PDB file of C-alpha atoms in Angstrom:
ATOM      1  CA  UNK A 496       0.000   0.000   0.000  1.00 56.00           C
ATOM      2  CA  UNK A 497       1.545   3.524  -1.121  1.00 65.00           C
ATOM      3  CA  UNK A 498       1.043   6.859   0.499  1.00 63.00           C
ATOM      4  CA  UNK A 499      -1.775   7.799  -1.479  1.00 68.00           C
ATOM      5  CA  UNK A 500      -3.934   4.703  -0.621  1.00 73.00           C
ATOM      6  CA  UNK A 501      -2.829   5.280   3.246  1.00 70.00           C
ATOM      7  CA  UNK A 502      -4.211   8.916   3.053  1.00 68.00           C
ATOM      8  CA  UNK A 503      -7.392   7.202   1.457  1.00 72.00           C
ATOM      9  CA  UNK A 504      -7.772   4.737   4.325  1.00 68.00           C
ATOM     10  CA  UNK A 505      -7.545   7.737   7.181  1.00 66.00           C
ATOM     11  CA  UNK A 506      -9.215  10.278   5.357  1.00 64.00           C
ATOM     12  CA  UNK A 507      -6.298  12.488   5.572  1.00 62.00           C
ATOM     13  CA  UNK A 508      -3.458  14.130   3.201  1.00 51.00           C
ATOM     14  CA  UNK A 509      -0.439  12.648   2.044  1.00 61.00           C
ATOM     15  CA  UNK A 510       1.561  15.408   3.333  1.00 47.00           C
ATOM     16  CA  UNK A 511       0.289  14.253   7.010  1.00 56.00           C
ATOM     17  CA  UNK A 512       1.500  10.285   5.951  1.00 67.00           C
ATOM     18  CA  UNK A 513       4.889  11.751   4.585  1.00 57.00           C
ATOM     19  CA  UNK A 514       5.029  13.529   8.073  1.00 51.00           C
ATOM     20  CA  UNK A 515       3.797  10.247  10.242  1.00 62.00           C
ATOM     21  CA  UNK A 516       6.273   8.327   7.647  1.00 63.00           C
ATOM     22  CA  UNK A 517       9.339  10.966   8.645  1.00 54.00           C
ATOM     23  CA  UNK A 518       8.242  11.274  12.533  1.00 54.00           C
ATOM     24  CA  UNK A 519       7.535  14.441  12.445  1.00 46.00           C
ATOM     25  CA  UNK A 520       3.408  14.150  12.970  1.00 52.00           C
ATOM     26  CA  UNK A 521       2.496  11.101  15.656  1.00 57.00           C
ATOM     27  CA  UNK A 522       0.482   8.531  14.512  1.00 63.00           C
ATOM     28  CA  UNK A 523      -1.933   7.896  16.465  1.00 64.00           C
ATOM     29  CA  UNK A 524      -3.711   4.908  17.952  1.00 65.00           C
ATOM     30  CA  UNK A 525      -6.951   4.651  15.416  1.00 67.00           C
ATOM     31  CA  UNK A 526      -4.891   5.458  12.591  1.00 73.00           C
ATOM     32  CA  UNK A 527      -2.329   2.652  13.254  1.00 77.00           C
ATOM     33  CA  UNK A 528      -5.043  -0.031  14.095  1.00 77.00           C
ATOM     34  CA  UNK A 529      -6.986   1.563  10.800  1.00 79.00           C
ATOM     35  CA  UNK A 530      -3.797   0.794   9.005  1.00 79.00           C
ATOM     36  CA  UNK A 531      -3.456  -2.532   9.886  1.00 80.00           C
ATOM     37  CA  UNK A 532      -7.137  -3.692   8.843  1.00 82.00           C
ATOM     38  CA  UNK A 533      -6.526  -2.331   6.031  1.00 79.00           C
ATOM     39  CA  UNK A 534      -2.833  -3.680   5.193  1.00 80.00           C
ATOM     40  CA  UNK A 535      -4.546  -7.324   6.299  1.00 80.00           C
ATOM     41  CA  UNK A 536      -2.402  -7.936   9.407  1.00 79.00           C
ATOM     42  CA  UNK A 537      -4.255 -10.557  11.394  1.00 79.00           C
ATOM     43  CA  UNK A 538      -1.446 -12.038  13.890  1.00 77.00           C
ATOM     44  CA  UNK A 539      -2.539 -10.245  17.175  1.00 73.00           C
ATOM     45  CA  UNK A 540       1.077 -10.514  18.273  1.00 71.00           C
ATOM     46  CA  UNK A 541       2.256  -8.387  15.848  1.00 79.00           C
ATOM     47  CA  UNK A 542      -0.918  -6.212  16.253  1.00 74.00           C
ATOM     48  CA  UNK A 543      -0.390  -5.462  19.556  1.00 68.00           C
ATOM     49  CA  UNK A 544       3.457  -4.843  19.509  1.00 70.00           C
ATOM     50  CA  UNK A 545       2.665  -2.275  16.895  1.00 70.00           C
ATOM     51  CA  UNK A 546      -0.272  -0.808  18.774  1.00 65.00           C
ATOM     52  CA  UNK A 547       1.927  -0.449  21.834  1.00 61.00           C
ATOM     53  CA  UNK A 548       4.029   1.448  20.335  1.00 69.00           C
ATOM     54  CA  UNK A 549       1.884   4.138  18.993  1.00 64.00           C
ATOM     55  CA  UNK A 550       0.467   4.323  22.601  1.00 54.00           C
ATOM     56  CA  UNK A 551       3.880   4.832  24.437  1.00 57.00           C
ATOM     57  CA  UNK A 552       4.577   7.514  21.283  1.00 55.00           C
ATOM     58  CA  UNK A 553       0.948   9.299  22.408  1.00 48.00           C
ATOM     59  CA  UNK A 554       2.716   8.997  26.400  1.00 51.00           C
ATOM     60  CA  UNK A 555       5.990  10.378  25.335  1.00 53.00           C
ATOM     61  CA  UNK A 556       5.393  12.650  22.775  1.00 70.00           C
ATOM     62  CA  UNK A 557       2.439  15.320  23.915  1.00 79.00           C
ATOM     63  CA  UNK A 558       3.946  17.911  22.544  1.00 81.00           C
ATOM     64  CA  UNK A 559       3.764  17.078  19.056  1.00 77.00           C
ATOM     65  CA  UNK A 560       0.074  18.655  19.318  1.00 78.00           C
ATOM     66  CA  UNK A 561       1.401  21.997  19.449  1.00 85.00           C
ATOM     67  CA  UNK A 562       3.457  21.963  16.446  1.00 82.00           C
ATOM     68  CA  UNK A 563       1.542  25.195  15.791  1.00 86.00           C
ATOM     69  CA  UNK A 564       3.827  26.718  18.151  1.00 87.00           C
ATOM     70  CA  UNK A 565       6.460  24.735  18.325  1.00 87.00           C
ATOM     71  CA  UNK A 566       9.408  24.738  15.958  1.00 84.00           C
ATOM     72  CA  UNK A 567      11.087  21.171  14.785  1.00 79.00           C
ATOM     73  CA  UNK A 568      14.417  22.071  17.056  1.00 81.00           C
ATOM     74  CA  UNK A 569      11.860  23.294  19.661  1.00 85.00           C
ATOM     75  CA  UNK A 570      10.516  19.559  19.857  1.00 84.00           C
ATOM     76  CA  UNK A 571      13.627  17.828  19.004  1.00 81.00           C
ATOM     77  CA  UNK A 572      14.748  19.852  22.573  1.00 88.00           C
ATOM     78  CA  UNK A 573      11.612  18.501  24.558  1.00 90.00           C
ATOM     79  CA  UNK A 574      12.292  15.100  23.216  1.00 85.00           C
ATOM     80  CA  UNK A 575      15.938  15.335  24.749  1.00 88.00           C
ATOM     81  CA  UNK A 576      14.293  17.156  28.023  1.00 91.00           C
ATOM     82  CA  UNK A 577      11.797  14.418  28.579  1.00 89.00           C
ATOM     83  CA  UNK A 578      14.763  11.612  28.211  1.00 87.00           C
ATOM     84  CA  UNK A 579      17.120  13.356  30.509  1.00 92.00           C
ATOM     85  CA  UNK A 580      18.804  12.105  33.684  1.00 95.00           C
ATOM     86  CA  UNK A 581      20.153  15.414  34.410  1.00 97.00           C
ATOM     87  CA  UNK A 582      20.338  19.212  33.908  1.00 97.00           C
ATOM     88  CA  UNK A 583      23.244  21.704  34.659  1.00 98.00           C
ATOM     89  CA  UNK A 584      22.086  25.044  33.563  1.00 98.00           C
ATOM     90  CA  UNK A 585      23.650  28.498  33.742  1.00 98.00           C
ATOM     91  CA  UNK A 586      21.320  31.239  33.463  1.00 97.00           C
ATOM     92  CA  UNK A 587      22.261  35.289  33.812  1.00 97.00           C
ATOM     93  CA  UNK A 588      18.925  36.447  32.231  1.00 95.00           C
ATOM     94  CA  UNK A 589      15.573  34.914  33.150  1.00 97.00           C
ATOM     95  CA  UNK A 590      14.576  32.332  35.621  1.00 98.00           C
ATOM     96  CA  UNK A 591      14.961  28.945  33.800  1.00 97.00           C
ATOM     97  CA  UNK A 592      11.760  27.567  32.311  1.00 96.00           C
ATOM     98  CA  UNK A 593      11.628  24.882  34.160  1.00 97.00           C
ATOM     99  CA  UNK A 594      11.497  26.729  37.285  1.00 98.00           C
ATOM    100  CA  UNK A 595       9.164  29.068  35.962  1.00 98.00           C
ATOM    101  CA  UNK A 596       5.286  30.454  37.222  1.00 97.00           C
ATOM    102  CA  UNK A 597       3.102  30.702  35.281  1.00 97.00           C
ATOM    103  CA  UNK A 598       2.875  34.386  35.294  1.00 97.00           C
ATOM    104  CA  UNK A 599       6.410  34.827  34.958  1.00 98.00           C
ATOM    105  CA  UNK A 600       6.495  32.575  32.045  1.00 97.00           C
ATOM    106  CA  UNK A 601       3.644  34.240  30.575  1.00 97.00           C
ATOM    107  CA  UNK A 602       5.471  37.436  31.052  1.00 96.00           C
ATOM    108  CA  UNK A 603       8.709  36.460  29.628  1.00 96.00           C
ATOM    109  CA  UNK A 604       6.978  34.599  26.326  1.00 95.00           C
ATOM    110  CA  UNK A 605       4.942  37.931  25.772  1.00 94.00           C
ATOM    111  CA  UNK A 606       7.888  40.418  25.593  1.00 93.00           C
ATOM    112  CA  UNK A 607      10.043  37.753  23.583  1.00 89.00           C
ATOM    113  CA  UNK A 608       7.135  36.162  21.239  1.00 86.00           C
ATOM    114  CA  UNK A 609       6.059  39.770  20.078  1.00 85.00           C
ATOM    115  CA  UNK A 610       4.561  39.055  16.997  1.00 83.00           C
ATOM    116  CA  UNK A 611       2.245  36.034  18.301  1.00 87.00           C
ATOM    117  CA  UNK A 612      -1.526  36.399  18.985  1.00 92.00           C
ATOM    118  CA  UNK A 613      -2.512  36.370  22.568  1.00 92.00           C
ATOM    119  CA  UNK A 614      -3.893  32.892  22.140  1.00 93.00           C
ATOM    120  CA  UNK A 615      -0.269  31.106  20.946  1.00 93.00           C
ATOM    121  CA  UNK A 616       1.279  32.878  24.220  1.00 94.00           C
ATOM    122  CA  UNK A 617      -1.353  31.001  25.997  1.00 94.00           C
ATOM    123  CA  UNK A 618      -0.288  27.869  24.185  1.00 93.00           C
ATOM    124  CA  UNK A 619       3.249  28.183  25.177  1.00 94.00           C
ATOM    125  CA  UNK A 620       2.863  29.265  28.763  1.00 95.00           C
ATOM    126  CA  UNK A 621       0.766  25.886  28.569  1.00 95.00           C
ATOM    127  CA  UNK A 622       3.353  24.124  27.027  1.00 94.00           C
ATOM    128  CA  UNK A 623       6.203  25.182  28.955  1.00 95.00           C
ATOM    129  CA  UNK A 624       4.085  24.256  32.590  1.00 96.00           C
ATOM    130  CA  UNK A 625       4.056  21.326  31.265  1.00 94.00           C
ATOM    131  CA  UNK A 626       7.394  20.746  30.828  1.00 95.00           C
ATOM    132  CA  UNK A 627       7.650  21.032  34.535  1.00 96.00           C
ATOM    133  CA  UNK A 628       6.592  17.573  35.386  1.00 95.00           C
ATOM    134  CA  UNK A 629      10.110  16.333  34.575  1.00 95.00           C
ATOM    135  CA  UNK A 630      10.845  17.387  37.932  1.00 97.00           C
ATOM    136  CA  UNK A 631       7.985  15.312  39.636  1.00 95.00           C
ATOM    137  CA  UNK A 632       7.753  11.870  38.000  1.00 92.00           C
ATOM    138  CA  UNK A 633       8.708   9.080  40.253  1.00 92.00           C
ATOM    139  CA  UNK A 634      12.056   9.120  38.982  1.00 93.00           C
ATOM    140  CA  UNK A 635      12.572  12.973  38.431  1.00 96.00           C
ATOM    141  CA  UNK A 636      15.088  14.488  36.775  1.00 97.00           C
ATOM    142  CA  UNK A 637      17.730  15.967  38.414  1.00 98.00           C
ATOM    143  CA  UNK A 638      18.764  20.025  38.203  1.00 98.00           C
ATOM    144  CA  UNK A 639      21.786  22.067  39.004  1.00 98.00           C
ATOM    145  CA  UNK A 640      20.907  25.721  38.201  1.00 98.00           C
ATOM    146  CA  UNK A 641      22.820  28.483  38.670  1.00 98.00           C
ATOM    147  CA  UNK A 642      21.640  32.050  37.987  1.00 98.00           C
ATOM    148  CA  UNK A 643      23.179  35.362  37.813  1.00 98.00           C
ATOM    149  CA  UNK A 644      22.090  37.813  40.765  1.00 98.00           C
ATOM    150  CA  UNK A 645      20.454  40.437  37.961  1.00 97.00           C
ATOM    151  CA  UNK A 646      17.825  37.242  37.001  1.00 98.00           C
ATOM    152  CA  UNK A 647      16.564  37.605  40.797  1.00 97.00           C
ATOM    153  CA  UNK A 648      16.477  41.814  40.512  1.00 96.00           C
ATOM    154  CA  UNK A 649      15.284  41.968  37.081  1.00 96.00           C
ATOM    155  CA  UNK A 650      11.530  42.844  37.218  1.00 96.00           C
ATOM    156  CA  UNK A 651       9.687  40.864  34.777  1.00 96.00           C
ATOM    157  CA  UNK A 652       5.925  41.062  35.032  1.00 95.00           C
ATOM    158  CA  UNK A 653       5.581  43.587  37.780  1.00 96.00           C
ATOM    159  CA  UNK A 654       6.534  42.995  41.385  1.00 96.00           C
ATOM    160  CA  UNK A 655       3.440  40.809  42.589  1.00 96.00           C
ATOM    161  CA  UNK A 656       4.504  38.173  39.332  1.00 97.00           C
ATOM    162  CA  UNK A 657       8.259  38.706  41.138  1.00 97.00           C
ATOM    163  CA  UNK A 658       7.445  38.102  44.517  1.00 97.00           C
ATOM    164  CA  UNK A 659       5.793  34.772  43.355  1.00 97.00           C
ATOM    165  CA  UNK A 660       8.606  33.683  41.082  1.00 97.00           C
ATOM    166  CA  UNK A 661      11.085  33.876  43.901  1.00 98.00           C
ATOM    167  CA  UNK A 662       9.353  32.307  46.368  1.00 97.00           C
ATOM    168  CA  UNK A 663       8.723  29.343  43.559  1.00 97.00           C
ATOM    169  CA  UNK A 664      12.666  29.386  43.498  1.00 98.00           C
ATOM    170  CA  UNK A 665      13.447  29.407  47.331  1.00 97.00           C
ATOM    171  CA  UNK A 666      10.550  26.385  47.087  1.00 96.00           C
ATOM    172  CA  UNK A 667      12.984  24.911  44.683  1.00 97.00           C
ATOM    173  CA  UNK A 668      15.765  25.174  45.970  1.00 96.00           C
ATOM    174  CA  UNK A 669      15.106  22.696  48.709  1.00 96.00           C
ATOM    175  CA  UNK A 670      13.486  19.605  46.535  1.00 97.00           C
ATOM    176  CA  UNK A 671      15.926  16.820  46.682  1.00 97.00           C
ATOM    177  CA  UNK A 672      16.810  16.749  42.991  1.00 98.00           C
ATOM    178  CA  UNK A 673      17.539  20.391  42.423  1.00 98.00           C
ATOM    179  CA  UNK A 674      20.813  21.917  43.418  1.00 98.00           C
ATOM    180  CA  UNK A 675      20.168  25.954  43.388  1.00 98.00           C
ATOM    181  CA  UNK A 676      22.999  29.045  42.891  1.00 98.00           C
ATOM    182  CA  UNK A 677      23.235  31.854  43.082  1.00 98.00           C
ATOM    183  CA  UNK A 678      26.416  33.901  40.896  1.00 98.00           C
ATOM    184  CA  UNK A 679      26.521  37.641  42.643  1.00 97.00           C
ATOM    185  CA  UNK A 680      27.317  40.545  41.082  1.00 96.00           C
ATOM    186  CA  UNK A 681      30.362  41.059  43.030  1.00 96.00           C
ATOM    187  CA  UNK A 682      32.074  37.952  41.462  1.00 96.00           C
ATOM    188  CA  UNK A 683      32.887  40.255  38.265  1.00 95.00           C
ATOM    189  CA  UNK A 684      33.754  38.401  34.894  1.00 96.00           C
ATOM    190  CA  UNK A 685      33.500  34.817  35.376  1.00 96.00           C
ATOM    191  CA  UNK A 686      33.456  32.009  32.859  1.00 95.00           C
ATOM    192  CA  UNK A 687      29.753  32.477  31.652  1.00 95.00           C
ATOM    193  CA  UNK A 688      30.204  35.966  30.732  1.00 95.00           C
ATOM    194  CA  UNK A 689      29.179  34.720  27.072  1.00 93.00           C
ATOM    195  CA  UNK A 690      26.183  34.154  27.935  1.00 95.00           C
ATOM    196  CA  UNK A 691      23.433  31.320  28.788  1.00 96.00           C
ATOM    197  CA  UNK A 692      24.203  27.100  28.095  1.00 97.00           C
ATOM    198  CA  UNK A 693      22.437  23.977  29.469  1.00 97.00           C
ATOM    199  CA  UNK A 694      24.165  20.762  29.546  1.00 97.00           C
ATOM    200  CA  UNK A 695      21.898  17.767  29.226  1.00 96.00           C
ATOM    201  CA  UNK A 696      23.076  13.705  30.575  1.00 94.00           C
ATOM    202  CA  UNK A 697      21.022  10.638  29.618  1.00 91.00           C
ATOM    203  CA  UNK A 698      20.367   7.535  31.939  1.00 88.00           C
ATOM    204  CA  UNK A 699      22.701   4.707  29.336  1.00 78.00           C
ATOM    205  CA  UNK A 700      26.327   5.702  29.259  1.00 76.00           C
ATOM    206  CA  UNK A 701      26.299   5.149  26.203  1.00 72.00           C
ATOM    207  CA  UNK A 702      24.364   8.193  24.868  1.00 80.00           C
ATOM    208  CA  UNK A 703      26.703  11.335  24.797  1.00 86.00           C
ATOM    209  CA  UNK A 704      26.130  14.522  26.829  1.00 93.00           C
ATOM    210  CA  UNK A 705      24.852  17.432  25.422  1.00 93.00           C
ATOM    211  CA  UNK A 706      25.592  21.105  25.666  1.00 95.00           C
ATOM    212  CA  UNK A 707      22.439  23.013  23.891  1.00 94.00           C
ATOM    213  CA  UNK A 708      22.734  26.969  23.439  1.00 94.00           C
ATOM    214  CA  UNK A 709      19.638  29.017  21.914  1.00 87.00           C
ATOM    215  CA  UNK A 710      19.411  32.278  20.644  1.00 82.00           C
ATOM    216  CA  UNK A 711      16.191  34.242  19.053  1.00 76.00           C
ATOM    217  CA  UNK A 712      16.359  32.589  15.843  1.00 76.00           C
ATOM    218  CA  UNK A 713      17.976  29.652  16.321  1.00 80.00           C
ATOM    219  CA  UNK A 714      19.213  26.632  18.388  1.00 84.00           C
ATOM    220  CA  UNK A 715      22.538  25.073  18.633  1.00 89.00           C
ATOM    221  CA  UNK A 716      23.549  21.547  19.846  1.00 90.00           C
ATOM    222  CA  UNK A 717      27.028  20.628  20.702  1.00 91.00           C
ATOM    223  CA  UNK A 718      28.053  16.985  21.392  1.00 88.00           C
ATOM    224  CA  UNK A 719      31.676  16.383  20.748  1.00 90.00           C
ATOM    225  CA  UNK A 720      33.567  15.568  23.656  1.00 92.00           C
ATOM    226  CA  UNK A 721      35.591  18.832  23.596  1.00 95.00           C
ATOM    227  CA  UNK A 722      32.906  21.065  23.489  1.00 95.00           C
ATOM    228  CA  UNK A 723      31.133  19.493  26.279  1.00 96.00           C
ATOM    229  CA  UNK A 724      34.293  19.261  28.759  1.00 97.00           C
ATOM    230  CA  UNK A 725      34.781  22.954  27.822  1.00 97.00           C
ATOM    231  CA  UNK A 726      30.995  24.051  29.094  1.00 98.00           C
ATOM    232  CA  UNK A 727      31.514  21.340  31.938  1.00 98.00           C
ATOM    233  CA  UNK A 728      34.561  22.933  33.503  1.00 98.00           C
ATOM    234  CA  UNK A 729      32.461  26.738  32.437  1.00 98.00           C
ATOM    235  CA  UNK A 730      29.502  25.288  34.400  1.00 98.00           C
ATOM    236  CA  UNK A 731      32.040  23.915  37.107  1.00 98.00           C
ATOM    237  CA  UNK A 732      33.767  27.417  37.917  1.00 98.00           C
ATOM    238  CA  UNK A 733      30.787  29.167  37.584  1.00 98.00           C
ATOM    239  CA  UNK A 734      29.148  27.135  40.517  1.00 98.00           C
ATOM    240  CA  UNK A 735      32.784  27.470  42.424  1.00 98.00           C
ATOM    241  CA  UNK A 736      31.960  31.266  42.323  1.00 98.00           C
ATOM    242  CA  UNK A 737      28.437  30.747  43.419  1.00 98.00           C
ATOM    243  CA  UNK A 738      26.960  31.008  47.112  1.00 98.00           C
ATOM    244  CA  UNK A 739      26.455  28.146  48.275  1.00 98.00           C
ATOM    245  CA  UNK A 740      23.107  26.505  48.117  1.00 98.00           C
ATOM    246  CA  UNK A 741      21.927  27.828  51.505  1.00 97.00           C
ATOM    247  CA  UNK A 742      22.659  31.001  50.840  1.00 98.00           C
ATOM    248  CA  UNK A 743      21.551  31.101  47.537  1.00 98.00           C
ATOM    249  CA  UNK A 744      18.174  30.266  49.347  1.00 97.00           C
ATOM    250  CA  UNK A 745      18.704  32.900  51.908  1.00 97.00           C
ATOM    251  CA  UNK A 746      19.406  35.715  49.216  1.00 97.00           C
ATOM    252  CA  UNK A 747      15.903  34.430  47.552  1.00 97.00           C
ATOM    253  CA  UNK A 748      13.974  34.238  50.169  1.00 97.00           C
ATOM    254  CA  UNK A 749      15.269  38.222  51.181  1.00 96.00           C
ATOM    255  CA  UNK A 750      14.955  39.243  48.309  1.00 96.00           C
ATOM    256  CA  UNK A 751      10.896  38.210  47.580  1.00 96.00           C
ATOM    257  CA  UNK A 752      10.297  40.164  50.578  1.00 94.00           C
ATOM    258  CA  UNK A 753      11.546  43.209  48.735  1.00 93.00           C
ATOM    259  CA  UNK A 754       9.047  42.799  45.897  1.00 90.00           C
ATOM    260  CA  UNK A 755       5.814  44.116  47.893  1.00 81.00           C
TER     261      UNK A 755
END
């Protein structure tokens, strides 16, 4: 059976088959079971193994629903987030979205996204919430984050939206699998002065770490080994120069109380 007969089958294009064929639409459940009717498969066996994988794709993959929003390299990163074992992030402008309200995040999409309707924002304050379960499975991921002193003075979203984004941090900062920094201003130059980089680790050994940099157009993934030892012993003076974690919380915590 060719493409064309396929999009006959499910009622659909052949564009969306090329993009089920390709990965980059999922298929879902009906459509594979629709599929295999019509492609004669009978041997439950194979049925079911094929079945089960559509299912776990529908599990893994929720994002692929907001591909309206969503750029390819935006969901090729949320595939890597979802299969992480670990996060080190440095961050010297804006609280890291995975540690984000929802108001903050709402604020910071709004002044970045400034040509999107006020329905997309929506989608991708949505999107990125959702993100945050990572940090709340039964086997969570775990986060090192260390952020410049102006991300917890910058006022984004007024000071009500401020107040509630640091007290989500000081919250954070004392969950088991989050390590929380804090890089003050008297430090000086340090070895993140070029700006913002997250390095990603995977549960098998065997899958190499990541270093992933973004800018407003565009995303960047490094994964030779000297690239990633470079941003590991950035990340690893960086957190050196840090407070440590307890008075990272401290200087949150302080700090909240300002925003009134």
């Amino acid at each position: 059976m060719g493409s064309l007969n396929a999009a006959k089958v499910l009622e659909c294009s052949i564009s969306k088959i090329s993009r089920m064929e390709t990965g980059h639409v999922k298929a879902r459940v009906r459509d594979i079971r629709e599929l295999l009717d019509a492609y004669g498969l009978a041997d439950e066996q194979r049925r079911n193994a094929l079945l089960n994988l559509a299912r776990n794709a529908d599990q893994q993959d929720w994002w692929i629903d907001f591909s309206d929003v969503l750029s390819s390299l935006a969901q090729h990163y949320l595939s890597l987030e979802s299969d992480a074992a670990w996060f080190c992030c440095f961050q010297p402008l804006v609280v890291p979205g995975l540690l984000q309200t929802e108001d903050y995040a709402r604020a910071v999409i709004s002044a970045g996204q400034i040509e999107e309707t006020p329905e997309k924002v929506e989608k991708r304050v949505g999107i990125r919430m959702a993100r945050q379960e990572i940090l709340f499975r039964p086997n969570p991921v775990r986060l090192w984050v260390v952020l410049d002193e102006a991300v917890l003075r910058r006022e984004v979203g007024g000071r009500e939206v401020m107040r509630g984004q640091l007290k989500r941090l000081a919250d954070a900062a004392v969950m088991p699998n989050i390590t929380l920094q804090v890089l003050p201003y008297e430090v000086g130059a340090h070895a993140g002065i070029d700006g913002p980089f997250v390095l990603i680790g995977f549960p098998e050994r065997e899958d190499p770490d990541v270093v992933f940099l973004e800018n407003m157009t565009s995303s960047l993934y490094l994964e030779n080994n000297e690239a990633v030892y470079r941003y590991k012993l950035a990340f690893d003076h960086i957190r050196a120069e840090a407070l440590s974690p307890r008075r990272s919380e401290e200087l949150i915590r302080k700090l909240a109380k300002e925003f009134v």
